[in-house]
XYZ file of C-alpha atoms in Angstrom:
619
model
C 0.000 0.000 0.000
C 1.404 3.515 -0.845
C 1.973 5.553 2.375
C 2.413 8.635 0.436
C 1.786 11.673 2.943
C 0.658 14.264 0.047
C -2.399 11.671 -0.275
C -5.994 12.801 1.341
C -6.973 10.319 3.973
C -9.860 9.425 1.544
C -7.444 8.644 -1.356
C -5.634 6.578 1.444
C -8.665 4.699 1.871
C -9.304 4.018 -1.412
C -6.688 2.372 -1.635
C -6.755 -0.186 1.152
C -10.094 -0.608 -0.135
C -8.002 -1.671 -3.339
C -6.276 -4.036 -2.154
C -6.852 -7.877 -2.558
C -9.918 -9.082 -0.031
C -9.221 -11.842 2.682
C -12.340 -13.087 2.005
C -15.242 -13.399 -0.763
C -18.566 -11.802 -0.259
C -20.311 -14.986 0.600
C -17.731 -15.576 2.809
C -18.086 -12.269 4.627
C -22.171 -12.964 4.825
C -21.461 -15.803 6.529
C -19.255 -14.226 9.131
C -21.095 -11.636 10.103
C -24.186 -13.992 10.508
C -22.557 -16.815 12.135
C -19.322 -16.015 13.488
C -19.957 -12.243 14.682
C -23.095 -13.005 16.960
C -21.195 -16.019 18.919
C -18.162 -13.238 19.594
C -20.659 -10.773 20.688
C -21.768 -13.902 22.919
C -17.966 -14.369 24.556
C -17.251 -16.946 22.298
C -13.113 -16.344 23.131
C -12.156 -18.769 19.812
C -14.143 -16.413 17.492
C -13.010 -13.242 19.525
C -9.752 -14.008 18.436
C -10.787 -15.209 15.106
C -12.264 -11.060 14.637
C -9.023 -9.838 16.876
C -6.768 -11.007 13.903
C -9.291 -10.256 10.991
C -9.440 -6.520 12.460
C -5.919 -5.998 12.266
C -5.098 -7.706 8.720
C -7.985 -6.773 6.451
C -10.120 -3.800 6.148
C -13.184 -6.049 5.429
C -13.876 -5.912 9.137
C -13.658 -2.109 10.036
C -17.676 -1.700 9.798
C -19.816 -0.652 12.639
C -21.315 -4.275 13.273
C -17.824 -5.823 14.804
C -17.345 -2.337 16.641
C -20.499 -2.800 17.998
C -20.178 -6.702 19.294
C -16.918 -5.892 21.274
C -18.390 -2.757 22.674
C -20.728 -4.924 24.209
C -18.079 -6.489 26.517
C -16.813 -3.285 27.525
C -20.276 -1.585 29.508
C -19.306 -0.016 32.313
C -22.156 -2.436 34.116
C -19.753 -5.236 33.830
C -16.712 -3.375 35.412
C -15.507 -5.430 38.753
C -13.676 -4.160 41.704
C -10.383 -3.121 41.050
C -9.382 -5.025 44.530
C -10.668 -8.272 42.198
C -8.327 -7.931 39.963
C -6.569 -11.140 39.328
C -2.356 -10.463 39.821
C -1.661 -11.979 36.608
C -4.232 -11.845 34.575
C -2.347 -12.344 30.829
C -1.303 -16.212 32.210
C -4.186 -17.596 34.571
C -7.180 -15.164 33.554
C -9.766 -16.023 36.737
C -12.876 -13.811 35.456
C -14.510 -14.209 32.501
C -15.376 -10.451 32.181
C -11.994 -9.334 32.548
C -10.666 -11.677 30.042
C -13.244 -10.846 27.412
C -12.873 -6.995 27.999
C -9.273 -7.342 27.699
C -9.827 -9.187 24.322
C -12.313 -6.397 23.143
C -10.046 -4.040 23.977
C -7.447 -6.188 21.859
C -9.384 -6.040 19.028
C -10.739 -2.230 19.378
C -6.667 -1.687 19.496
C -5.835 -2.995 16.106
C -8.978 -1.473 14.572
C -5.959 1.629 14.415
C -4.204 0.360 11.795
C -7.040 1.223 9.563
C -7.538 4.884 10.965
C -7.197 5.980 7.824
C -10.797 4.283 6.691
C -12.187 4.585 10.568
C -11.948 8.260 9.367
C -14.237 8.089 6.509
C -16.632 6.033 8.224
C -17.953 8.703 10.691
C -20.682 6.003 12.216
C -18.003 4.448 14.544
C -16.556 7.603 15.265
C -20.191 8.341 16.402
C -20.539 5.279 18.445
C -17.368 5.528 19.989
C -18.162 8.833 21.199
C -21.905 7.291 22.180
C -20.181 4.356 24.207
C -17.421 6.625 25.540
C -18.854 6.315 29.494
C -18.199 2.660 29.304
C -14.818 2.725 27.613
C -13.971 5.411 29.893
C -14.525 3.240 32.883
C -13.006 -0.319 31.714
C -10.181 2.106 30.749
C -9.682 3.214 34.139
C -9.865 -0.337 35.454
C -7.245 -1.247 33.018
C -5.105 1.379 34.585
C -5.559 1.101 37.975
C -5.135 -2.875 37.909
C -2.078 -3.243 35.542
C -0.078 0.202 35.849
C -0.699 1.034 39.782
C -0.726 -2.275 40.922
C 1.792 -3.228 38.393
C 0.726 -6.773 37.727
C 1.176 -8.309 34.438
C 4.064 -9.360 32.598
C 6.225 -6.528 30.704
C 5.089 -7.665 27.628
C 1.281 -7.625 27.901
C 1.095 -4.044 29.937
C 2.778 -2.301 26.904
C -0.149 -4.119 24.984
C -2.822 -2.894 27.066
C -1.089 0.462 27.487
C -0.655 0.545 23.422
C -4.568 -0.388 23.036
C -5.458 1.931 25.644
C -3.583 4.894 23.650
C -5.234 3.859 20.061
C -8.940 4.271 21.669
C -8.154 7.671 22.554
C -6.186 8.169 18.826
C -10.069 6.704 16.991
C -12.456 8.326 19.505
C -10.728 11.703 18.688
C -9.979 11.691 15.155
C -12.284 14.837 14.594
C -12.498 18.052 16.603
C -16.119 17.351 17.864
C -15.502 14.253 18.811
C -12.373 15.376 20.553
C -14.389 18.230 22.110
C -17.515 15.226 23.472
C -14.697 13.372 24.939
C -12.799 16.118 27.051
C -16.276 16.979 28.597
C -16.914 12.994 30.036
C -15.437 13.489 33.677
C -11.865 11.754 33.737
C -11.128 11.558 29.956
C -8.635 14.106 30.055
C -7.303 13.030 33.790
C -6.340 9.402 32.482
C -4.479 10.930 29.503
C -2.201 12.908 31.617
C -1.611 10.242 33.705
C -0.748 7.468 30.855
C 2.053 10.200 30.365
C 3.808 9.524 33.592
C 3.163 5.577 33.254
C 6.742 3.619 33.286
C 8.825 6.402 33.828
C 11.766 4.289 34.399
C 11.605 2.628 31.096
C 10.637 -0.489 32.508
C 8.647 -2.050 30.061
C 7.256 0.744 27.488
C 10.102 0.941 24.634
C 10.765 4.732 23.283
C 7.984 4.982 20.562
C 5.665 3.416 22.857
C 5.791 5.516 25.674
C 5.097 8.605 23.453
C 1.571 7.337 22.683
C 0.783 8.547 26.378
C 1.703 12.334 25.828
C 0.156 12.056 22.021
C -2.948 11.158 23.818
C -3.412 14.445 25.986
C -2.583 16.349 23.098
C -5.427 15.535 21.242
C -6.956 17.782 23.944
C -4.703 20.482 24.384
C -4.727 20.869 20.710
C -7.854 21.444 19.907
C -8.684 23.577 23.111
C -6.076 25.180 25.632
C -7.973 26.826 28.845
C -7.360 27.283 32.392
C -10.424 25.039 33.013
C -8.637 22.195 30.508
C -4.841 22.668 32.248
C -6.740 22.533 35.825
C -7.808 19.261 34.841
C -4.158 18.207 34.071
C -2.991 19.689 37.407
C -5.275 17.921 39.450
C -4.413 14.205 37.446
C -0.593 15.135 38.397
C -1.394 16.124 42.603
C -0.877 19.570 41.856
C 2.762 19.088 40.736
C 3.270 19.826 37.162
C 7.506 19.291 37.638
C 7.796 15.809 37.163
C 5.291 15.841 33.931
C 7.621 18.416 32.458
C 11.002 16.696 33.712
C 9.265 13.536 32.297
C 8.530 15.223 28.454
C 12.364 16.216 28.546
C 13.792 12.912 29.644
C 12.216 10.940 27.261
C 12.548 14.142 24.619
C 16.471 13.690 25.084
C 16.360 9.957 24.940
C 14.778 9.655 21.620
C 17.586 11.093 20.142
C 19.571 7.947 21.000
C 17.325 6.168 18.586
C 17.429 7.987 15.432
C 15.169 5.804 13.104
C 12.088 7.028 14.992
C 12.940 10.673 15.820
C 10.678 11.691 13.055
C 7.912 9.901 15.187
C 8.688 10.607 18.525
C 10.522 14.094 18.677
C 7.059 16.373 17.083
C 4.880 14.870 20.158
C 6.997 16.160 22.977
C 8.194 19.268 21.494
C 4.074 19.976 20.420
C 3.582 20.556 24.653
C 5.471 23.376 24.840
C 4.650 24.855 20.901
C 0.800 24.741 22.776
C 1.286 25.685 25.315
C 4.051 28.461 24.835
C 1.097 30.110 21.831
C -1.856 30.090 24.544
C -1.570 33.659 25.942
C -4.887 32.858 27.686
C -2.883 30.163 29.965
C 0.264 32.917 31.027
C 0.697 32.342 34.610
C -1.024 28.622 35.252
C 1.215 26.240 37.142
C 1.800 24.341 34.189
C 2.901 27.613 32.427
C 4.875 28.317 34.870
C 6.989 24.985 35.342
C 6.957 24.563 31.529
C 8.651 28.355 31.855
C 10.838 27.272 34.480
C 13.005 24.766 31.879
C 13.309 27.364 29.360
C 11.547 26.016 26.451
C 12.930 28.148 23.834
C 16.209 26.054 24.465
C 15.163 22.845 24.671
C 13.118 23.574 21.159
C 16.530 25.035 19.839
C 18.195 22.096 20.984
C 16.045 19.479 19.508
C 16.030 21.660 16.480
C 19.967 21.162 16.170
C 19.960 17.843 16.898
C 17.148 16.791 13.975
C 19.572 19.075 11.441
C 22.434 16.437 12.620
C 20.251 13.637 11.524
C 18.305 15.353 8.710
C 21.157 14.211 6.033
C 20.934 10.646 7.404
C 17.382 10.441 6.670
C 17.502 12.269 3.272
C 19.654 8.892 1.980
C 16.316 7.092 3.108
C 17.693 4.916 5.707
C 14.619 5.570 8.129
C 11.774 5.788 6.042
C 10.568 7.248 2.482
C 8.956 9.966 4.602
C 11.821 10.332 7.345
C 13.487 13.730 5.472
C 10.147 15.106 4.487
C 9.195 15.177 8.379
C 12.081 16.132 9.661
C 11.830 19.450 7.688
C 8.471 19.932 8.572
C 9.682 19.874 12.384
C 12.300 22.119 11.948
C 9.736 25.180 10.533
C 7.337 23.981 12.592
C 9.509 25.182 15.972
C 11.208 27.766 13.991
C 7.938 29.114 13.599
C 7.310 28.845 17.014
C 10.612 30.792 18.214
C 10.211 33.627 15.854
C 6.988 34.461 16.992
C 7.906 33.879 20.733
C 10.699 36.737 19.764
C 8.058 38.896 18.187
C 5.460 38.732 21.006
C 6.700 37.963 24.471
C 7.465 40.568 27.012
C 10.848 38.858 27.835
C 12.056 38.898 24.260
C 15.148 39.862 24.806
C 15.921 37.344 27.910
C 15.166 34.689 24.958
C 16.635 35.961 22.481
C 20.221 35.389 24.500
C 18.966 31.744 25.471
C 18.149 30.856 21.850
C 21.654 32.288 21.230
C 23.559 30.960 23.914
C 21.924 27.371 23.135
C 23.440 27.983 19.768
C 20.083 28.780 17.489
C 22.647 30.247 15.313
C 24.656 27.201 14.422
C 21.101 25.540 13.157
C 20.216 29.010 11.110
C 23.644 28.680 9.236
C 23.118 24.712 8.830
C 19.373 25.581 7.566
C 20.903 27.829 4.540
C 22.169 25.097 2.380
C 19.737 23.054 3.028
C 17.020 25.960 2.351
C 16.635 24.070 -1.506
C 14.793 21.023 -0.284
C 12.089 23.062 1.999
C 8.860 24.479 0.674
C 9.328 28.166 0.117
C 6.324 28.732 2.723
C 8.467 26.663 5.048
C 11.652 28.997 4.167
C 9.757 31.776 5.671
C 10.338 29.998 9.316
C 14.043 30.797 8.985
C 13.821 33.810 7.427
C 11.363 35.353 9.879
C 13.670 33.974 12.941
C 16.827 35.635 10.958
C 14.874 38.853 10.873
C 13.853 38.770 14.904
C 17.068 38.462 15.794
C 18.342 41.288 13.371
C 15.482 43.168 14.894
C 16.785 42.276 18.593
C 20.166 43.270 18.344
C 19.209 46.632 19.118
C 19.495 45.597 22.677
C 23.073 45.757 23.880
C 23.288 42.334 25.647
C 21.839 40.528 21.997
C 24.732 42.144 20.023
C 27.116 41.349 22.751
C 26.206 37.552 22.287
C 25.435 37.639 18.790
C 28.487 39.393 18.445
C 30.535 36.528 20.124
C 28.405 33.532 18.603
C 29.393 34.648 15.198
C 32.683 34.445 16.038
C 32.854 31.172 17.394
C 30.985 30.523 14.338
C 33.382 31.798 11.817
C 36.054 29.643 13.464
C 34.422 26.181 12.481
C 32.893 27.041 8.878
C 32.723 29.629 6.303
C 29.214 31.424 7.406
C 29.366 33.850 4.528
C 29.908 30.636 1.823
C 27.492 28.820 3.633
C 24.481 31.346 3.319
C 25.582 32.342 0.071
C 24.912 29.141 -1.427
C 21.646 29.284 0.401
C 18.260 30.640 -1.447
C 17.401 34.444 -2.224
C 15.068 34.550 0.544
C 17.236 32.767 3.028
C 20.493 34.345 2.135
C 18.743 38.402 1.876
C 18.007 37.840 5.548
C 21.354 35.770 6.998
C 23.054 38.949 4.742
C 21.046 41.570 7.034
C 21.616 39.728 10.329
C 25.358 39.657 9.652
C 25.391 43.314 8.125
C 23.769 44.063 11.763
C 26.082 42.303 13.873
C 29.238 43.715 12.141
C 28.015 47.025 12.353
C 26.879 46.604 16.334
C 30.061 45.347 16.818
C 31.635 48.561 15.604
C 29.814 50.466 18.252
C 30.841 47.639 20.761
C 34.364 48.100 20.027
C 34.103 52.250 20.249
C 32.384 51.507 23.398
C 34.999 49.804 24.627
C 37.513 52.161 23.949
C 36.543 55.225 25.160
C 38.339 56.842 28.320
C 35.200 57.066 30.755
C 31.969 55.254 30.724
C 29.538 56.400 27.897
C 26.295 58.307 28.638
C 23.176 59.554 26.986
C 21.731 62.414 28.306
C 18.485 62.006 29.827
C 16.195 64.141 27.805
C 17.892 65.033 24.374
C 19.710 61.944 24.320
C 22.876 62.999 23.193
C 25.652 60.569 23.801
C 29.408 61.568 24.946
C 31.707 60.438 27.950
C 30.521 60.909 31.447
C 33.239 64.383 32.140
C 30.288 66.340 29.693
C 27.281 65.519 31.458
C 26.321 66.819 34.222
C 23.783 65.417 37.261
C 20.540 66.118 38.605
C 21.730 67.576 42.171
C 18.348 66.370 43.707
C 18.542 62.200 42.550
C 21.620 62.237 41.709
C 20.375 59.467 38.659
C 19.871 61.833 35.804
C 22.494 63.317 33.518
C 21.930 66.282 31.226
C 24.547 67.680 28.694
C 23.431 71.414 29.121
C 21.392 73.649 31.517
C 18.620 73.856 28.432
C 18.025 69.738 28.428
C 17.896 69.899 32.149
C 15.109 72.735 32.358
C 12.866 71.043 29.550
C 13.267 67.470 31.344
C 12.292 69.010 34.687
C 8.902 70.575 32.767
C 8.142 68.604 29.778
C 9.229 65.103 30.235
C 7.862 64.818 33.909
C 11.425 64.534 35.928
C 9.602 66.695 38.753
C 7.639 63.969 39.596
C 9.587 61.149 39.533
C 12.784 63.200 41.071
C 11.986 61.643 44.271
C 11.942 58.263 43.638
C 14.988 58.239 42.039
C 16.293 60.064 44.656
C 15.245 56.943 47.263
C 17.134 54.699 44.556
C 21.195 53.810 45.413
C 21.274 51.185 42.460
C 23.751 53.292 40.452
C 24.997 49.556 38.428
C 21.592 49.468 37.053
C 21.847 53.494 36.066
C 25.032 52.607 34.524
C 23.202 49.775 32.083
C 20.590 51.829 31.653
C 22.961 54.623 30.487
C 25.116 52.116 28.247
C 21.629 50.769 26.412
C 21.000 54.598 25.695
C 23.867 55.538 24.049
C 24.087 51.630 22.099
C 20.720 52.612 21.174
C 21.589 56.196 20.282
C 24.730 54.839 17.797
C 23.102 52.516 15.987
C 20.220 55.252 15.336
C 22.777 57.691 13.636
C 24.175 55.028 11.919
C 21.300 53.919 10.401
C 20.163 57.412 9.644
C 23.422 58.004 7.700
C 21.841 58.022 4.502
C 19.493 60.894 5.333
C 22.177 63.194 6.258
C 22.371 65.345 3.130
C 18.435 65.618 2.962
C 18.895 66.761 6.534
C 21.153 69.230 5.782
C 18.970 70.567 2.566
C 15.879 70.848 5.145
C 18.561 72.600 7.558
C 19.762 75.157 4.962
C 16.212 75.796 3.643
C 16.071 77.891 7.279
C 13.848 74.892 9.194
C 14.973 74.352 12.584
C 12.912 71.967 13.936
C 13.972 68.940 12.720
C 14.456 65.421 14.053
C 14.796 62.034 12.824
C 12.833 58.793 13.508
C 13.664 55.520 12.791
C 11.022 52.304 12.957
C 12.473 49.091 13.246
C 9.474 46.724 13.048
C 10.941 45.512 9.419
C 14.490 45.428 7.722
C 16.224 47.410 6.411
C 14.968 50.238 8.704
C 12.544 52.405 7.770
C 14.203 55.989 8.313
C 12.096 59.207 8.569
C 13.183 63.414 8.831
C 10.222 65.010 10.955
C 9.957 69.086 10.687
C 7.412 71.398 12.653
C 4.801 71.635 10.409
C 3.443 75.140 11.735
C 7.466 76.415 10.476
C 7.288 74.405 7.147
C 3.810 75.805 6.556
C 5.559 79.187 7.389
C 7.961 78.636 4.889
C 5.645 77.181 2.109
C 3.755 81.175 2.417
C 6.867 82.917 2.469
C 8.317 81.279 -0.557
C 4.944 81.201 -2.816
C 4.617 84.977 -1.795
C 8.271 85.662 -3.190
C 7.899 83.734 -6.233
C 4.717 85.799 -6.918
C 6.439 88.706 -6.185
C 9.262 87.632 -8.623
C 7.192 86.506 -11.503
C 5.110 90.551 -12.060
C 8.402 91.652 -11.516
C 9.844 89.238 -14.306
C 6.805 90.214 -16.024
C 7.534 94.288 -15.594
C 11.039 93.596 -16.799
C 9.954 91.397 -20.220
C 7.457 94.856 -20.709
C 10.336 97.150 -20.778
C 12.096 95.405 -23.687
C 12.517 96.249 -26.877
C 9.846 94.307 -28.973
C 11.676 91.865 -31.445
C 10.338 91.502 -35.294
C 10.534 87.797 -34.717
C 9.277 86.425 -31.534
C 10.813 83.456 -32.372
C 14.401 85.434 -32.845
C 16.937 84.516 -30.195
C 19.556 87.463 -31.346
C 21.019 89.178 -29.094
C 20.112 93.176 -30.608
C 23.592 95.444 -30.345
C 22.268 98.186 -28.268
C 19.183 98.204 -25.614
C 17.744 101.065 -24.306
C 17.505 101.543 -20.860
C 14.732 101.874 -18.570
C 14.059 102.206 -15.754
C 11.280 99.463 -13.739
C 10.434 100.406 -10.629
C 10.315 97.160 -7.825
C 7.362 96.345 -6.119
C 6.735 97.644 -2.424
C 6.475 94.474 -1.100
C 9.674 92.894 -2.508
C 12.451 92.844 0.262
């Protein structure tokens, strides 16, 4: 069967539907009048008979088999969990148990077919109808084989694996999803098949992600406080350990690199959900997920897919191994960039993302830029362009500064990025244009005699000697007696004189003062090519000028501002004069001679002079 991803799940269907057929039509009449009712009866030989049809031909994925095993999972039939035999997968002791476990069995492999459970939205339906008494043998299941831990190794990752494909065919829609999270408990035993086997004891890596791919079906369709309560409360009110968990096993799937395009999406997709809820900022979850600094483990994992992404291109893991891959790495580079554009700690990200190296996967990204779609090239173009944007901030260019450094000592950044795309390589171009030119005003920084300083209201920037200070705080520095006066009455310094006065944290002043006069450079030296305009506007007798500069997109966009009650001042003055200068052009052209030819341009040997009075008003 193809397993071609660009397919439609109902072209996927059709297919399997293609196939060859286990068995006739008259055969299949016969099954589902004979063979079906004694299953639905607890007839274990043709339980198993339908257990291995289910999983081997689509012939059997049709609301009459779901509907005979769901009858041996009602929640009327649920025993004690105290009951519950210690071993129930060698010496089964109740008859109940043994056929739920069975129906369960058979619900399990129903998955492979998900594709064609999809189009048949009548089992969906019923699953969602039946859901109470799933719910509840599911919960049994739990309690007696992952609490109590009785079973053999073998058989709980069975049960745990069935449990998990329920969940994945009860939710393949958003409705459905949406009925399920509102039965009491659904979304409690999801977070807690996350934290089953945490040792590793008997789940194998691309099993124990199922658990965690589970609860996201919820999260992922709705995030609320009311839906991460619910979470909280599964986990005692501890959401550490379900976040140390997701990174454990996060890190360990690396070790096994044939399923990392499998397992690696599902734990990173907490923290993209999360981390794009703003509605959630501040919930306990929120907060621990905050606590492990997300932005780096997604850079991380990020780095360490780009390691394996060549690998999988060859097709050693899969036909579809590469084509993942990529899609993760936009996916979380999507992610970061707009975590960069939107969060109110930007710049306390920006130097994790750095510091975890999220340049390093940028500059490995360029060559690769070829193979991605060009709407997924727009994930490392738009994180290029944060950063660029975010080295405005003096600790950013400090570390950008030095991670391009380090960079340049283990590959050739500017070959690499050259060989990139347009797209990729205009924005790697700007983001190194920015850092070389922020380093610039790093190094002058670093060489001048005193500390540098901005003044507080014009701000002007020169070395501390010029300035002088606010003799009532003691915090503010002003480079004349003028900027001083105007800060003390226009920009509110009265007021908030005596709080800074109450303030002996002169180390922060001093950043504060060093971000001013970074910020204050790289202003004039993007302004640069204004200058001469400036200087036009300046001659033209305007005096009120001043630049602005907005830096949502780059390159810049640069801007000379004038008071417009002066320029309308000078528009009047200058269309009176050239009024006044055209009658008395006119006056002058009246005086001539008048030429034979008005088309002559001759110059006539003598002129007679007269004289043309000027206009009163002409100055």
């Amino acid at each position: 069967m193809s397993t071609n991803p660009a397919l439609s799940i109902r072209q996927r269907a059709r297919e399997r539907a293609r196939q060859p057929k286990q068995h006739t039509d008259q055969e299949m009449r016969h099954i589902m009048s004979t063979v079906l009712p004694r299953a639905k009866n607890g007839s274990f030989r043709d339980m198993q008979f339908f257990g291995e049809g289910v999983g081997k031909s689509s012939q059997f994925i049709v609301q009459e088999v779901f509907e005979a095993f769901l009858e041996h999972l009602q929640a009327s039939k649920v025993p004690l969990i105290d009951a519950t035999p210690a071993s129930l997968d060698r010496s089964p002791s109740d008859l109940k148990v043994e056929r739920a476990v069975t129906a369960l069995r058979v619900l399990g492999s129903a998955a492979r077919h998900i594709d064609l459970i999809q189009t048949k939205p009548e089992i969906c339906e019923l699953l969602v109808a039946r859901w109470p008494d799933l719910l509840a043998w599911m919960w049994y299941f739990y309690h007696s084989y992952f609490e109590k831990n009785s079973g053999s190794r073998g058989f709980k990752m069975e049960i745990y694996r069935c449990i998990c494909m329920v969940f994945m065919m009860a939710c393949l829609r958003d409705k459905y999803t949406l009925a399920i999270a509102e039965v009491n408990g659904s979304i409690q035993l999801a977070t807690l098949l996350c934290m089953v086997d945490t040792k590793g004891t008997f789940l194998n890596r691309e099993t124990a992600c199922l658990g965690l791919f589970t609860l996201l079906h919820f999260l992922q369709i709705q995030v609320t406080i009311a839906s991460l309560d619910e979470v909280l409360e599964a986990l005692g009110g501890n959401a550490k350990p379900f976040m140390d968990v997701t990174i454990a096993r996060l890190e360990d799937t690396f070790n096994a690199p044939e399923i990392v395009d499998r397992t690696t999406f599902v734990y990173t997709t907490i923290f993209l959900v999360i981390g794009n809820t703003d509605s959630v900022i501040g919930h306990p979850i929120w907060v621990a997920m905050r606590a492990k600094n997300p932005i780096v483990i997604l850079t991380n994992a990020v780095r360490r897919v780009l390691d394996i992404l060549p690998t999988a291109s060859s097709g050693r893991y899969g036909p579809d191994s590469a084509s993942k891959l990529r899609h993760f790495v936009t996916t979380v580079l999507f992610h970061i960039s707009t975590t960069l554009l939107k969060d109110s700690v930007r710049v306390k990200l920006a130097l994790q993302a750095l510091q975890a190296e999220i340049m390093t996967a940028l500059i490995d990204c360029a060559p690769l830029a070829f193979s991605f779609r060009p709407f997924d090239r727009d994930a490392i173009v738009k994180v290029l362009k944060q950063l660029t944007w975010l080295t405005m901030h003096l600790p950013v260019a400090r570390q950008a500064s030095a991670e391009l450094e380090k960079l340049e000592r283990t590959c050739s950044v500017q070959g690499r990025f050259n060989a990139s795309t347009l797209d990729v390589r205009n924005a790697w171009v700007t983001f190194y244009d920015a850092i070389l030119a922020r380093r610039t005003i790093l190094e002058q920084m670093q060489t001048l005699d005193s500390t540098p300083m901005a003044c507080d209201n014009c701000f002007r920037f020169d070395e501390r000697a010029n300035f002088k200070k606010c003799a009532g705080c003691g915090m503010t520095h002003y480079c004349s007696r003028d900027c001083q006066s105007r800060a003390w009455k226009e920009k509110g310094h009265r007021d908030e004189c005596k709080t800074l006065k109450n303030n002996t944290s002169k180390r922060k002043q001093r950043t504060v003062n060093q971000e001013k006069y970074f910020l204050a450079r790289i202003a004039v030296n993007d302004a640069q090519h204004k200058k001469e305009q400036l200087g036009q506007m300046a001659r033209m007798g305007l005096k009120k000028l001043s630049v602005s500069l907005d830096y949502i997109d780059f390159p810049p966009s640069c801007f000379i501002n004038c008071n417009m009650e002066e320029l309308d001042s000078f528009g009047r003055e200058t269309t009176e004069m050239m009024q006044i200068t055209r009658k008395w052009l006119e006056r002058c052209r009246e005086a001539l001679p008048q030429s034979s030819s008005e088309s002559s341009t001759e110059i006539p040997d003598s002129v007679s002079y007269t004289e043309v009075a000027l206009p009163d008003n002409l100055s």
